[in-house]
Coordinates of C-alpha atoms in Angstrom, one line a residue:
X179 CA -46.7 16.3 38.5
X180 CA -47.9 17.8 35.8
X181 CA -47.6 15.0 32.3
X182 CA -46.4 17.8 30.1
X183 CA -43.1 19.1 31.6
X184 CA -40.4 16.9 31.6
X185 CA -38.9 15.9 34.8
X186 CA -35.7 14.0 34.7
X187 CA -35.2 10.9 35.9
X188 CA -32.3 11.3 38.0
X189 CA -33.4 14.3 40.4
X190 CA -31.4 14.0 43.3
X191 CA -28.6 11.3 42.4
X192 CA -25.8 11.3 43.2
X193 CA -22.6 9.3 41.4
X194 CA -20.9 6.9 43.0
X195 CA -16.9 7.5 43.9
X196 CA -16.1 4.3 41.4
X197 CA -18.3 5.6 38.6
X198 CA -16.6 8.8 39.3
X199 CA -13.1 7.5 39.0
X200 CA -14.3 5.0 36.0
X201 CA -15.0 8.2 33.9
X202 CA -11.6 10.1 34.8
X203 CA -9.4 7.1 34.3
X204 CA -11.3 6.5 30.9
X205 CA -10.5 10.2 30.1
X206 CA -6.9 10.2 31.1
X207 CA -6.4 6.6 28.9
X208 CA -8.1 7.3 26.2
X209 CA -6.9 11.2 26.2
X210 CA -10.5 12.5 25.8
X211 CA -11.5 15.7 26.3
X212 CA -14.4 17.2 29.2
X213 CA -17.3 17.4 26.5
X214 CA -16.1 13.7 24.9
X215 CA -16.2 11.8 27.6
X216 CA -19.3 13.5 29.2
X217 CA -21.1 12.8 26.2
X218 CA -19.9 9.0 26.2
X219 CA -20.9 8.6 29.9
X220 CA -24.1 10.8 29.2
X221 CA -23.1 13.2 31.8
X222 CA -23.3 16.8 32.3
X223 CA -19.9 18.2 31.0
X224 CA -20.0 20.1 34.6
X225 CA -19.7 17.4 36.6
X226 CA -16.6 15.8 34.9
X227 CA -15.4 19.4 35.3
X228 CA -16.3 19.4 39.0
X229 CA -14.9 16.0 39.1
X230 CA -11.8 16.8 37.9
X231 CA -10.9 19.4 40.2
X232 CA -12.4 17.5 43.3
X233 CA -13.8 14.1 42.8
X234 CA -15.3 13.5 46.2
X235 CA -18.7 14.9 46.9
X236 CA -19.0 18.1 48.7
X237 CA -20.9 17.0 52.5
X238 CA -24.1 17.6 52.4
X239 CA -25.2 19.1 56.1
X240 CA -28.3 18.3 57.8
X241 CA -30.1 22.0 59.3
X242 CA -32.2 21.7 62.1
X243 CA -35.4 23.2 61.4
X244 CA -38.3 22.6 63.9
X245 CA -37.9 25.1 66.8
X246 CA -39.7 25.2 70.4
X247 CA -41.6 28.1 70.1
X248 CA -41.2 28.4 73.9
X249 CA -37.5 29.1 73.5
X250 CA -38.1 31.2 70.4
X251 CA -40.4 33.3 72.7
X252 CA -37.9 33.6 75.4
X253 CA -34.7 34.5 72.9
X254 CA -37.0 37.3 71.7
X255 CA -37.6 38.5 75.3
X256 CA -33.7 38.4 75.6
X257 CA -32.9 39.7 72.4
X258 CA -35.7 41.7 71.2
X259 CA -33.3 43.5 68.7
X260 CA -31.3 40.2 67.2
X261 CA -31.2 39.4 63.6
X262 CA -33.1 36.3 62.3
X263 CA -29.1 34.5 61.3
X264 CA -28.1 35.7 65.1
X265 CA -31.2 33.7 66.6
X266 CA -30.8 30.9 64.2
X267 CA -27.2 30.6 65.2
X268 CA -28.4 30.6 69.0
X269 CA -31.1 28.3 68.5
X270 CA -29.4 25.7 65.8
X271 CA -31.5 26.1 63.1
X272 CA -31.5 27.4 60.1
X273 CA -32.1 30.8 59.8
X274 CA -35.3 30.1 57.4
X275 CA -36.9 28.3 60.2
X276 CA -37.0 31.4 62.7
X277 CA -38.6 33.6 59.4
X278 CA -41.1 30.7 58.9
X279 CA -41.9 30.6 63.0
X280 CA -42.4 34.3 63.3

């Protein structure tokens, strides 16, 4: 990386479901709004706002993206006039993966 942009230290971390209620349940005791007890947790005042409409995580989904080009040559033969999306959805992958294969 490059030493003179800042790159923070949490990329990629998520919060765990007890720190997530620990902040709420602080909030509702202490009657503290969004940006106060984001700043006392040192938090992004989105993610208590997040957290307070939904405090489990949203799933994160795994895409398929290597493809046998052997089958991606025989869904073109089929479907010679398909959308990328149409032979991602055939294929299970990711539609990105058919644009990176052609």
């Amino acid at each position: 990386m490059f030493p003179y942009i800042a790159q923070p230290d949490n990329l990629e971390m998520a919060y765990s479901l007890d720190f997530r209620r620990k902040v709420l349940s602080v909030r509702e005791k202490k009657g503290l709004t969004i940006a106060e007890v984001a700043a006392r947790f040192e938090v992004g005042v989105a993610s208590v706002t997040r957290w307070v409409k939904n405090i489990h995580r949203k799933p994160q989904g795994f895409r398929q993206r290597k493809i046998d080009l052997e089958v991606l040559r025989q869904d073109i033969r089929d479907y010679p006039d398909a959308y990328q999306y149409e032979r991602a959805k055939r294929l299970g992958v990711a539609q990105n993966a058919i644009f990176l294969a052609l």
